[in-house]
Coordinates of C-alpha atoms in Angstrom, one line a residue:
Chain A
M1 CA 30.4 53.7 -32.5
S2 CA 28.8 56.4 -30.5
E3 CA 27.0 55.7 -27.3
K4 CA 23.7 56.8 -28.8
K5 CA 24.0 54.3 -31.6
T6 CA 24.8 51.5 -29.2
K7 CA 21.7 52.3 -27.2
R8 CA 19.6 52.3 -30.4
R9 CA 21.0 48.9 -31.3
E10 CA 20.2 47.5 -27.8
F11 CA 16.7 48.8 -28.1
L12 CA 16.2 47.1 -31.5
F13 CA 17.5 43.8 -30.1
T14 CA 15.2 44.0 -27.1
A15 CA 12.2 44.9 -29.3
S16 CA 13.0 42.1 -31.7
Y17 CA 13.2 39.6 -28.8
A18 CA 9.9 40.8 -27.4
V19 CA 8.1 40.5 -30.8
G20 CA 9.6 37.1 -31.3
A21 CA 8.4 36.0 -27.8
V22 CA 4.9 37.1 -28.6
G23 CA 5.0 35.3 -31.9
V24 CA 6.2 32.0 -30.3
G25 CA 3.5 32.4 -27.7
A26 CA 0.8 32.9 -30.3
I27 CA 1.9 29.7 -32.1
V28 CA 2.3 27.6 -29.0
W29 CA -1.0 28.6 -27.4
P30 CA -3.3 26.7 -29.9
L31 CA -1.1 23.7 -29.5
I32 CA -1.7 23.8 -25.7
D33 CA -5.3 24.8 -25.7
Q34 CA -6.4 22.0 -28.1
M35 CA -6.0 19.7 -25.1
N36 CA -8.7 21.6 -23.1
P37 CA -12.3 20.3 -23.1
D38 CA -13.7 20.7 -26.7
A39 CA -17.1 22.1 -27.8
S40 CA -18.7 18.7 -27.8
V41 CA -17.6 17.9 -24.3
K42 CA -18.8 21.3 -23.1
A43 CA -22.2 20.8 -24.8
L44 CA -23.0 17.9 -22.5
A45 CA -22.8 20.2 -19.5
S46 CA -26.3 19.6 -18.1
T47 CA -28.5 16.6 -17.5
E48 CA -32.1 16.0 -16.2
V49 CA -32.9 13.3 -13.7
D50 CA -36.3 11.8 -12.6
I51 CA -36.1 11.3 -8.8
S52 CA -39.7 10.3 -8.1
A53 CA -38.9 6.6 -7.6
I54 CA -36.2 7.1 -4.9
Q55 CA -37.4 5.9 -1.5
P56 CA -36.3 7.6 1.7
G57 CA -32.8 6.4 2.8
K58 CA -31.9 5.4 -0.7
A59 CA -29.6 7.0 -3.2
I60 CA -29.0 6.8 -7.0
T61 CA -25.9 7.6 -9.0
V62 CA -26.2 9.3 -12.3
L63 CA -23.5 10.3 -14.8
W64 CA -22.9 14.0 -15.4
R65 CA -19.9 15.3 -17.4
G66 CA -18.5 11.8 -17.1
K67 CA -18.5 11.9 -13.3
P68 CA -20.9 10.1 -11.0
V69 CA -23.4 12.3 -9.1
F70 CA -25.1 11.0 -6.0
I71 CA -28.7 11.9 -5.4
K72 CA -29.7 10.8 -1.9
R73 CA -33.1 11.1 -0.3
R74 CA -32.2 11.4 3.3
T75 CA -34.2 10.1 6.3
S76 CA -35.0 12.6 9.1
D77 CA -32.4 10.8 11.3
E78 CA -29.7 11.5 8.7
I79 CA -30.7 15.1 8.3
A80 CA -30.7 15.6 12.1
E81 CA -27.3 14.0 12.3
A82 CA -25.9 16.2 9.6
R83 CA -27.3 19.4 11.1
A84 CA -26.2 18.6 14.7
V85 CA -22.5 18.5 13.8
K86 CA -20.4 21.3 15.4
M87 CA -18.5 23.5 12.9
E88 CA -15.2 23.1 14.9
N89 CA -15.3 19.3 14.3
L90 CA -15.1 19.8 10.5
K91 CA -12.0 19.9 8.4
D92 CA -13.8 22.0 5.7
P93 CA -16.5 23.8 7.7
Q94 CA -19.7 24.1 5.8
K95 CA -23.3 24.0 7.2
D96 CA -25.6 21.2 6.0
E97 CA -28.2 24.0 5.3
D98 CA -25.8 25.3 2.6
R99 CA -25.2 21.9 1.1
A100 CA -28.8 20.7 0.9
V101 CA -31.2 23.5 0.1
N102 CA -34.0 21.0 0.3
P103 CA -32.9 19.0 3.3
E104 CA -34.5 15.8 2.1
W105 CA -32.4 15.8 -1.1
L106 CA -28.6 15.7 -1.1
V107 CA -27.1 16.2 -4.6
M108 CA -23.4 16.0 -4.9
V109 CA -20.5 15.0 -7.2
G110 CA -19.6 11.5 -6.1
V111 CA -15.9 12.0 -6.4
C112 CA -13.5 11.8 -3.5
T113 CA -11.7 15.1 -3.3
H114 CA -8.4 13.3 -2.5
L115 CA -7.6 11.5 -5.8
G116 CA -10.9 11.1 -7.5
C117 CA -12.2 7.7 -6.6
V118 CA -16.0 7.0 -6.1
P119 CA -16.8 6.7 -2.4
L120 CA -19.2 3.9 -1.3
N121 CA -22.6 4.8 0.2
D122 CA -23.7 3.8 3.8
K123 CA -20.1 3.1 4.8
G124 CA -17.5 4.6 7.1
D125 CA -17.3 5.9 10.6
F126 CA -19.9 8.7 10.0
N127 CA -22.8 6.8 8.4
G128 CA -22.2 8.6 5.1
W129 CA -19.6 7.6 2.5
F130 CA -16.3 5.9 2.6
C131 CA -13.6 6.0 -0.1
P132 CA -12.0 2.6 -0.6
C133 CA -8.9 4.0 -2.3
H134 CA -7.2 5.9 0.5
G135 CA -9.6 5.7 3.4
S136 CA -11.5 9.1 3.5
H137 CA -14.7 9.1 5.6
Y138 CA -17.6 11.5 4.8
D139 CA -20.7 12.2 6.9
T140 CA -24.4 12.2 5.9
S141 CA -23.9 15.6 4.4
G142 CA -20.9 14.5 2.3
R143 CA -18.5 16.4 4.4
I144 CA -14.9 15.1 5.0
R145 CA -14.5 13.9 8.6
K146 CA -11.5 11.7 8.5
G147 CA -8.7 10.7 6.1
P148 CA -6.6 12.4 3.5
A149 CA -9.2 14.2 1.4
P150 CA -8.8 18.0 1.8
T151 CA -12.4 19.2 1.2
N152 CA -16.1 18.1 1.3
M153 CA -17.6 16.4 -1.7
E154 CA -18.5 19.1 -4.3
I155 CA -22.1 20.3 -4.7
P156 CA -22.8 20.8 -8.4
K157 CA -25.1 23.6 -9.7
Y158 CA -28.6 22.1 -9.8
E159 CA -32.3 23.0 -9.6
F160 CA -35.7 21.4 -9.2
V161 CA -37.5 21.7 -12.5
N162 CA -40.5 20.4 -10.7
S163 CA -41.0 18.2 -7.6
N164 CA -39.9 15.1 -9.6
I165 CA -37.2 16.3 -11.9
I166 CA -33.7 17.8 -11.1
R167 CA -31.6 19.5 -13.6
I168 CA -27.8 19.2 -12.9
G169 CA -25.5 21.7 -14.5
Chain B
M1 CA 39.6 8.5 -28.1
R2 CA 41.6 7.4 -31.1
D3 CA 38.9 7.6 -33.7
H4 CA 40.7 10.0 -36.0
E5 CA 43.5 7.5 -36.3
Y6 CA 41.3 4.9 -37.9
V7 CA 41.7 4.5 -41.6
P8 CA 39.4 2.1 -43.5
K9 CA 41.3 -0.5 -45.6
S10 CA 39.2 -0.4 -48.8
K11 CA 39.3 2.5 -51.2
F12 CA 35.5 2.9 -51.1
G13 CA 35.5 2.7 -47.3
K14 CA 38.0 5.5 -47.1
W15 CA 36.0 7.6 -49.6
F16 CA 32.8 7.1 -47.6
N17 CA 34.4 7.6 -44.2
D18 CA 35.9 10.9 -45.3
R19 CA 32.3 12.1 -46.0
L20 CA 30.4 10.4 -43.1
P21 CA 32.7 8.8 -40.5
L22 CA 30.4 5.9 -39.7
L23 CA 33.2 3.4 -40.0
S24 CA 35.2 5.4 -37.5
L25 CA 32.2 5.3 -35.1
A26 CA 32.0 1.5 -35.6
S27 CA 35.7 1.2 -34.9
H28 CA 35.4 3.3 -31.8
L29 CA 32.6 1.1 -30.5
T30 CA 34.4 -2.2 -31.1
D31 CA 37.8 -1.0 -29.8
Y32 CA 36.3 1.0 -26.9
P33 CA 38.5 0.1 -23.9
T34 CA 36.7 -1.3 -20.9
P35 CA 38.1 -2.1 -17.5
K36 CA 38.9 -5.8 -17.4
N37 CA 37.3 -6.4 -14.0
L38 CA 33.7 -5.5 -15.0
N39 CA 31.4 -8.1 -13.3
Y40 CA 27.9 -9.3 -14.4
W41 CA 26.2 -6.3 -12.7
W42 CA 27.7 -4.3 -15.6
T43 CA 25.7 -6.3 -18.2
F44 CA 22.4 -4.6 -17.5
G45 CA 23.1 -1.6 -19.8
G46 CA 23.1 -3.9 -22.8
I47 CA 20.1 -5.8 -21.4
L48 CA 18.2 -2.4 -21.0
T49 CA 19.0 -1.5 -24.7
F50 CA 17.5 -4.9 -25.6
C51 CA 14.4 -4.2 -23.5
L52 CA 13.9 -0.8 -25.2
I53 CA 14.1 -2.3 -28.6
I54 CA 11.7 -5.1 -27.7
Q55 CA 9.2 -2.6 -26.4
I56 CA 9.5 -0.5 -29.5
V57 CA 9.1 -3.4 -31.9
T58 CA 6.2 -5.1 -30.1
G59 CA 4.6 -1.7 -29.5
L60 CA 4.7 -0.8 -33.2
T61 CA 3.1 -4.1 -34.1
L62 CA 0.4 -3.8 -31.4
A63 CA -0.4 -0.3 -32.6
M64 CA -1.4 -1.8 -36.0
H65 CA -4.3 -3.5 -34.3
Y66 CA -5.1 -1.4 -31.3
I67 CA -7.9 1.3 -31.4
A68 CA -7.5 4.3 -29.2
H69 CA -11.2 5.0 -28.5
A70 CA -13.0 4.7 -25.1
D71 CA -15.8 2.6 -26.7
L72 CA -13.4 0.3 -28.7
A73 CA -10.1 0.1 -26.9
F74 CA -11.0 -2.7 -24.5
E75 CA -12.5 -4.8 -27.3
S76 CA -9.6 -4.2 -29.6
V77 CA -7.2 -5.5 -26.9
E78 CA -9.3 -8.7 -26.6
H79 CA -9.3 -8.8 -30.4
I80 CA -5.5 -8.7 -30.4
M81 CA -5.5 -11.5 -27.8
R82 CA -8.0 -13.8 -29.6
D83 CA -8.0 -13.1 -33.3
V84 CA -4.8 -11.4 -34.4
N85 CA -2.1 -13.9 -35.5
Y86 CA 0.3 -14.2 -32.5
G87 CA -1.4 -11.2 -31.0
W88 CA -1.4 -12.9 -27.6
L89 CA 2.3 -13.4 -27.8
I90 CA 3.1 -9.9 -28.9
R91 CA 0.9 -8.4 -26.2
Y92 CA 2.3 -10.6 -23.5
V93 CA 5.8 -9.8 -24.5
H94 CA 5.0 -6.1 -24.5
A95 CA 3.2 -6.1 -21.1
N96 CA 5.7 -8.3 -19.4
G97 CA 8.5 -6.5 -21.2
A98 CA 7.6 -3.4 -19.3
S99 CA 8.1 -5.2 -16.0
M100 CA 11.4 -6.8 -17.3
F101 CA 12.5 -3.3 -18.3
F102 CA 11.9 -2.0 -14.8
L103 CA 13.5 -5.0 -13.2
A104 CA 16.7 -4.4 -15.3
V105 CA 16.6 -0.6 -14.6
Y106 CA 16.4 -1.1 -10.9
I107 CA 19.4 -3.5 -10.9
H108 CA 21.2 -1.0 -13.1
I109 CA 20.4 1.9 -10.7
F110 CA 21.3 -0.1 -7.6
R111 CA 24.6 -1.2 -9.2
S112 CA 25.4 2.4 -9.8
L113 CA 24.6 3.2 -6.1
F114 CA 26.8 0.4 -4.9
Y115 CA 29.9 1.1 -7.0
G116 CA 29.4 5.0 -6.9
S117 CA 29.1 5.2 -10.7
Y118 CA 27.2 8.5 -10.3
K119 CA 30.2 10.3 -8.9
S120 CA 32.6 12.7 -10.7
P121 CA 33.2 12.6 -13.6
R122 CA 30.0 10.7 -14.4
E123 CA 27.3 13.1 -13.1
I124 CA 25.8 13.8 -16.5
I125 CA 25.5 10.1 -17.3
W126 CA 23.7 9.7 -14.1
I127 CA 21.3 12.7 -14.6
I128 CA 20.4 11.6 -18.1
G129 CA 19.7 8.1 -16.6
I130 CA 17.3 9.7 -14.1
I131 CA 15.5 11.5 -16.9
I132 CA 15.2 8.2 -18.8
Y133 CA 13.8 6.6 -15.7
L134 CA 11.2 9.4 -15.3
L135 CA 10.2 9.0 -18.9
M136 CA 10.0 5.2 -18.5
M137 CA 7.6 5.7 -15.6
A138 CA 5.5 8.2 -17.6
S139 CA 5.4 5.8 -20.6
A140 CA 4.6 2.7 -18.5
F141 CA 1.8 4.5 -16.7
M142 CA 0.2 5.7 -19.9
G143 CA 0.6 2.3 -21.5
Y144 CA -1.2 0.7 -18.6
V145 CA -4.2 3.1 -19.3
L146 CA -4.6 2.0 -23.0
P147 CA -6.4 -1.4 -22.4
W148 CA -9.1 0.7 -20.8
G149 CA -9.9 -1.8 -18.0
Q150 CA -10.9 -0.8 -14.5
M151 CA -7.3 -0.5 -13.2
S152 CA -6.4 1.5 -16.3
F153 CA -9.3 4.0 -15.8
W154 CA -8.9 4.4 -12.0
G155 CA -5.1 4.4 -12.1
A156 CA -5.4 7.2 -14.6
T157 CA -7.9 9.0 -12.4
V158 CA -5.8 8.8 -9.3
I159 CA -2.5 9.7 -11.0
T160 CA -3.8 12.6 -12.9
N161 CA -5.6 13.9 -9.8
I162 CA -2.1 14.2 -8.2
F163 CA -1.8 17.4 -10.2
S164 CA -4.9 18.8 -8.5
A165 CA -2.8 19.2 -5.4
I166 CA -1.0 22.2 -7.0
P167 CA -2.4 25.3 -5.3
F168 CA -4.7 27.6 -7.5
V169 CA -4.0 26.1 -11.0
G170 CA -4.2 22.4 -10.0
E171 CA -7.8 21.9 -11.1
G172 CA -7.3 23.7 -14.4
I173 CA -4.3 21.5 -15.1
V174 CA -6.2 18.3 -14.4
T175 CA -9.1 19.4 -16.7
W176 CA -6.5 20.3 -19.4
L177 CA -4.8 16.8 -19.0
W178 CA -8.2 15.1 -19.3
G179 CA -9.6 17.2 -22.1
G180 CA -12.9 16.9 -20.2
Y181 CA -14.3 16.9 -16.7
S182 CA -13.2 13.3 -16.0
V183 CA -10.9 10.7 -17.6
G184 CA -12.5 9.9 -20.9
D185 CA -12.0 9.4 -24.6
P186 CA -9.9 12.6 -25.1
T187 CA -7.6 11.4 -22.3
L188 CA -7.2 8.0 -23.9
T189 CA -6.3 9.3 -27.3
R190 CA -3.6 11.7 -26.0
F191 CA -2.2 9.1 -23.7
F192 CA -1.8 6.8 -26.7
T193 CA 0.0 9.6 -28.7
L194 CA 2.4 10.3 -25.8
H195 CA 2.9 6.6 -25.1
Y196 CA 4.0 6.2 -28.7
L197 CA 6.2 9.2 -28.6
I198 CA 8.1 8.7 -25.3
P199 CA 10.1 5.5 -26.3
F200 CA 11.7 7.5 -29.1
L201 CA 12.6 10.2 -26.7
I202 CA 14.1 7.5 -24.5
L203 CA 16.0 6.2 -27.5
G204 CA 17.5 9.6 -28.1
L205 CA 18.5 10.0 -24.5
V206 CA 20.1 6.5 -24.5
V207 CA 22.4 7.7 -27.3
L208 CA 23.3 10.7 -25.1
H209 CA 23.7 8.4 -22.1
I210 CA 26.2 6.1 -24.0
W211 CA 27.9 9.1 -25.5
A212 CA 28.5 10.6 -22.1
L213 CA 29.7 7.2 -20.9
H214 CA 32.3 6.9 -23.6
I215 CA 33.9 10.2 -22.6
P216 CA 35.3 9.1 -19.1
G217 CA 34.8 5.4 -19.8
N218 CA 33.2 2.8 -17.6
N219 CA 33.4 2.8 -13.8
N220 CA 34.5 -0.5 -12.4
P221 CA 34.0 -2.7 -9.3
I222 CA 36.9 -1.2 -7.4
G223 CA 36.0 2.3 -8.6
I224 CA 39.5 3.6 -9.3
D225 CA 40.4 5.6 -12.4
V226 CA 41.7 3.4 -15.2
K227 CA 44.2 4.5 -17.8
K228 CA 42.8 3.6 -21.2
P229 CA 43.8 1.8 -23.2
S230 CA 46.2 0.0 -20.9
K231 CA 46.9 -3.4 -19.4
D232 CA 43.9 -2.7 -17.2
T233 CA 41.5 -2.6 -20.1
V234 CA 40.1 -4.9 -22.8
P235 CA 38.5 -3.9 -26.0
F236 CA 34.6 -3.9 -26.0
H237 CA 34.6 -6.5 -28.8
P238 CA 34.8 -9.4 -28.3
Y239 CA 35.2 -9.4 -24.5
I240 CA 32.2 -7.4 -23.4
V241 CA 30.0 -8.3 -26.3
I242 CA 30.3 -12.0 -25.4
K243 CA 29.8 -11.3 -21.7
D244 CA 26.8 -9.1 -22.3
G245 CA 25.4 -11.7 -24.8
F246 CA 25.6 -14.4 -22.2
A247 CA 23.9 -12.3 -19.5
L248 CA 21.2 -11.3 -22.0
L249 CA 20.6 -15.0 -22.7
M250 CA 20.1 -15.7 -19.0
F251 CA 17.8 -12.6 -18.8
T252 CA 15.6 -13.7 -21.7
I253 CA 15.1 -17.1 -19.9
V254 CA 13.5 -15.2 -17.0
F255 CA 11.6 -13.0 -19.5
A256 CA 10.3 -16.0 -21.3
F257 CA 9.2 -17.7 -18.1
F258 CA 6.9 -14.8 -17.4
V259 CA 5.6 -14.5 -21.0
F260 CA 4.9 -18.2 -21.4
Y261 CA 4.1 -19.5 -17.8
A262 CA 2.8 -16.6 -15.8
P263 CA 1.8 -13.8 -18.3
N264 CA -0.7 -12.2 -15.9
I265 CA 1.0 -12.7 -12.6
L266 CA 2.4 -9.1 -12.6
G267 CA -0.8 -7.6 -13.8
H268 CA -4.1 -7.1 -11.9
A269 CA -7.2 -9.2 -12.6
D270 CA -9.5 -6.1 -12.4
N271 CA -8.0 -4.8 -15.6
Y272 CA -9.9 -7.5 -17.5
I273 CA -13.1 -5.7 -16.5
E274 CA -13.9 -2.9 -18.8
A275 CA -13.6 0.7 -17.5
N276 CA -16.6 1.9 -15.5
P277 CA -16.6 5.5 -14.3
M278 CA -19.4 4.7 -11.8
V279 CA -17.6 2.0 -9.8
T280 CA -14.1 2.2 -8.2
P281 CA -12.4 -1.1 -7.6
A282 CA -12.1 -1.9 -3.9
H283 CA -8.4 -1.7 -3.9
I284 CA -6.4 0.4 -6.4
V285 CA -2.8 -0.5 -6.8
P286 CA -0.3 0.6 -9.4
E287 CA 2.0 -1.8 -11.2
W288 CA 4.7 -3.3 -8.9
Y289 CA 7.5 -1.0 -10.2
L290 CA 5.7 2.1 -9.0
L291 CA 4.8 0.8 -5.5
P292 CA 7.6 2.3 -3.4
F293 CA 6.7 5.8 -4.7
Y294 CA 3.0 5.1 -4.2
A295 CA 3.7 4.1 -0.6
I296 CA 5.5 7.4 0.0
L297 CA 2.5 9.3 -1.5
R298 CA 0.1 7.6 0.9
S299 CA 2.3 7.8 3.9
V300 CA 1.8 11.6 4.2
P301 CA -1.6 12.5 5.6
D302 CA -1.7 15.8 3.6
K303 CA -2.6 15.8 -0.1
L304 CA -0.2 18.4 -1.3
M305 CA 2.7 17.3 1.0
G306 CA 2.1 13.7 -0.1
V307 CA 2.6 14.6 -3.7
V308 CA 5.7 16.8 -2.8
A309 CA 7.2 13.9 -0.9
M310 CA 6.7 11.5 -3.8
L311 CA 8.2 13.8 -6.4
S312 CA 11.1 14.6 -4.0
A313 CA 11.9 10.9 -3.6
I314 CA 12.7 10.8 -7.3
F315 CA 14.4 14.2 -7.7
V316 CA 16.6 13.6 -4.7
L317 CA 18.3 11.0 -6.9
A318 CA 19.3 13.7 -9.4
A319 CA 21.2 15.5 -6.6
L320 CA 22.9 12.4 -5.5
P321 CA 26.4 13.1 -7.0
W322 CA 26.5 16.2 -4.7
L323 CA 24.8 14.7 -1.7
D324 CA 27.3 11.8 -1.5
T325 CA 30.4 13.7 -0.4
S326 CA 32.8 10.7 -0.3
K327 CA 35.6 10.7 -2.8
I328 CA 35.8 6.9 -2.8
R329 CA 33.4 5.4 -5.4
S330 CA 33.1 1.7 -4.7
A331 CA 31.3 0.5 -1.6
I332 CA 33.9 -2.3 -1.4
F333 CA 36.3 0.3 0.2
R334 CA 33.5 2.0 2.3
P335 CA 32.6 -0.4 5.2
L336 CA 29.9 1.9 6.6
Y337 CA 28.4 2.9 3.3
K338 CA 28.1 -0.7 2.4
Q339 CA 25.9 -1.4 5.4
F340 CA 23.8 1.7 4.8
Y341 CA 23.5 0.7 1.1
W342 CA 21.9 -2.7 2.1
I343 CA 19.6 -1.0 4.6
L344 CA 18.4 1.3 1.8
V345 CA 17.8 -1.7 -0.5
I346 CA 15.7 -3.3 2.3
D347 CA 13.9 0.0 2.9
V348 CA 12.9 0.4 -0.7
L349 CA 11.7 -3.3 -0.8
I350 CA 9.6 -2.6 2.4
L351 CA 8.2 0.5 0.8
G352 CA 7.2 -1.6 -2.3
Y353 CA 5.5 -4.1 0.0
V354 CA 3.5 -1.6 2.0
G355 CA 2.6 0.2 -1.2
A356 CA 0.6 -2.9 -2.2
M357 CA -1.1 -3.1 1.1
P358 CA -4.1 -1.0 2.4
A359 CA -3.0 2.3 3.9
E360 CA -4.1 1.7 7.4
G361 CA -2.9 0.5 10.9
L362 CA 0.5 -1.1 11.1
Y363 CA 1.1 -0.8 7.3
L364 CA 0.7 3.0 7.5
L365 CA 3.1 3.2 10.4
I366 CA 5.7 1.1 8.6
A367 CA 5.3 3.2 5.4
R368 CA 5.9 6.3 7.4
V369 CA 9.1 5.0 9.1
A370 CA 10.4 3.7 5.7
T371 CA 9.6 7.0 4.0
A372 CA 11.4 8.9 6.7
Y373 CA 14.4 6.6 6.4
Y374 CA 14.6 6.9 2.6
F375 CA 15.0 10.7 2.9
I376 CA 17.4 10.4 5.9
H377 CA 19.6 8.1 3.9
F378 CA 20.0 10.6 1.0
L379 CA 19.8 13.9 2.9
I380 CA 21.7 13.1 6.2
I381 CA 23.6 9.9 6.1
L382 CA 25.3 10.3 2.7
P383 CA 26.6 13.9 3.3
V384 CA 27.8 13.1 6.8
L385 CA 29.4 9.8 5.9
G386 CA 31.7 11.4 3.4
S387 CA 33.7 13.1 6.1
K388 CA 33.2 10.6 9.0
E389 CA 33.8 7.2 7.4
K390 CA 37.2 5.5 7.6
T391 CA 37.7 4.0 4.2
I392 CA 39.9 1.1 3.2
P393 CA 43.0 2.0 1.1
L394 CA 42.6 1.7 -2.6
P395 CA 44.8 -0.4 -4.8
L396 CA 46.9 1.5 -7.4
S397 CA 45.5 -0.3 -10.4
I398 CA 43.2 -3.2 -11.3
T399 CA 46.0 -5.4 -12.2
E400 CA 48.3 -4.7 -9.2
P401 CA 46.5 -6.7 -6.5
V402 CA 46.2 -9.7 -8.8
L403 CA 49.7 -9.8 -10.3
E404 CA 51.9 -8.6 -7.4
D405 CA 52.5 -10.0 -4.0
S406 CA 49.2 -10.1 -2.1
S407 CA 50.7 -8.6 1.0
N408 CA 50.8 -5.2 -0.9
S409 CA 47.0 -5.1 -1.2
P410 CA 45.1 -7.1 1.4
T411 CA 41.9 -5.2 0.7
V412 CA 41.1 -6.7 -2.6
K413 CA 41.9 -10.2 -1.6
K414 CA 39.6 -9.9 1.4
N415 CA 36.7 -8.5 -0.5
K416 CA 36.4 -10.7 -3.4
I417 CA 34.9 -8.8 -6.3

């Protein structure tokens, strides 16, 4: 067989494998993607909450996308404490001003960033939250201060529809 | 193997066997030569096969009544316990059966560690065994989620969140595993599917495990190569069948004790509270058989490194045939290894204990020391020991030390097998 013919054959093999790989990928992808959140799960992406009954210093927990969301009406002491923290003392530096746009209201996903437990309110060494599972301490701004969690508790996308209603998501 | 020499007696048998040699296989299994000095630690292979069959049979019958839906699962389990005929019995056998399965597998693994059964030429048997063990853990974890109690839900949350430690793609993988933004109904239905599938994968791997075993044959308590068949071996049937049968009987007594007298002692009371995504139980603990690895996960203060340490603790076992550099298999002839072996056993028990305790103060310190020692054993002690240890001379055969003058072989006399 001439060298030219061999090269042509090799090219054909490579091309066939490539097309085959694309075909296998196209078949496997739907089987993998079916496990991602479906349309009905995505449709429940936002929720509205009435916050008018929350007293200062109190918090409520609402369910959003199957996860608890803490809505806390902070006292002026708690706000002052959160804003006085120096950035170099934080594991995941973030200003309180960036976490609570309206300083009185702290809205955050109540899920510990370590392994997903729900932290307890008004507990821990920093007067914020404490996760009972593996001992992470959060401050009054929901920032990680001590323990295995890598980051601060997440702030979801939310807005004030009016002074009494928050829409999360 | 002498399978091809087997000729069925009947004419039909011969006709059939020429077309599908099932009778040759049966003949191989009954005549299979086994070392005559196998002790009771060798009966756990048979016991494990029994455990797998029990789990499959009780699991199939439970699946006829269980409903894999977040709103109905918890009630359907209570329905099984209260209304279904013998439902309580089948569920308690299945739930405690998982614990018995792990009890037997840990004895089986530690037997292998003591007698060096993982060494050449049995590395593939060992690696298949590790894969079976991994699948057992996956299946047990997903099975524990199905009753949809508080421990089910939060155990699932914590374990699936382990994947979020992977840089960049971690969060995406967790969402994909959940089929939502938290553990929920889609998670439950897929866990049920996989929990149903994995036992059959294990069954297939068990066939490979036994096939790979039948190539070199069994290791034995003194760990020397045995000519087979020879005066050092006995046929599997009836000798091993009877011995395995007796051990199995003893094992089922322990099994029955748990099922009938303490069916919930190995579980957690919080799992009789229905799953609630708003409240985390004060103290999350996995089932007892996962505790040593849970202790390793928690002993590392960094999230990603904790996960890496936990997974390494399992995968280091797969590399064991190459980490243990000693040519001598049985610990009976390795005086130093024997001591390190028992230290490892105690180390793993300590890890299990601190895994059940809160991760703080002294417990955390102990967990860290025990975790470090676990890795030191496999990564430093075993490779070094192979060249440094002065081993006791091996006997020439299993029969020799028993039949001949004992002055020839003081070693076996001293260390009663």
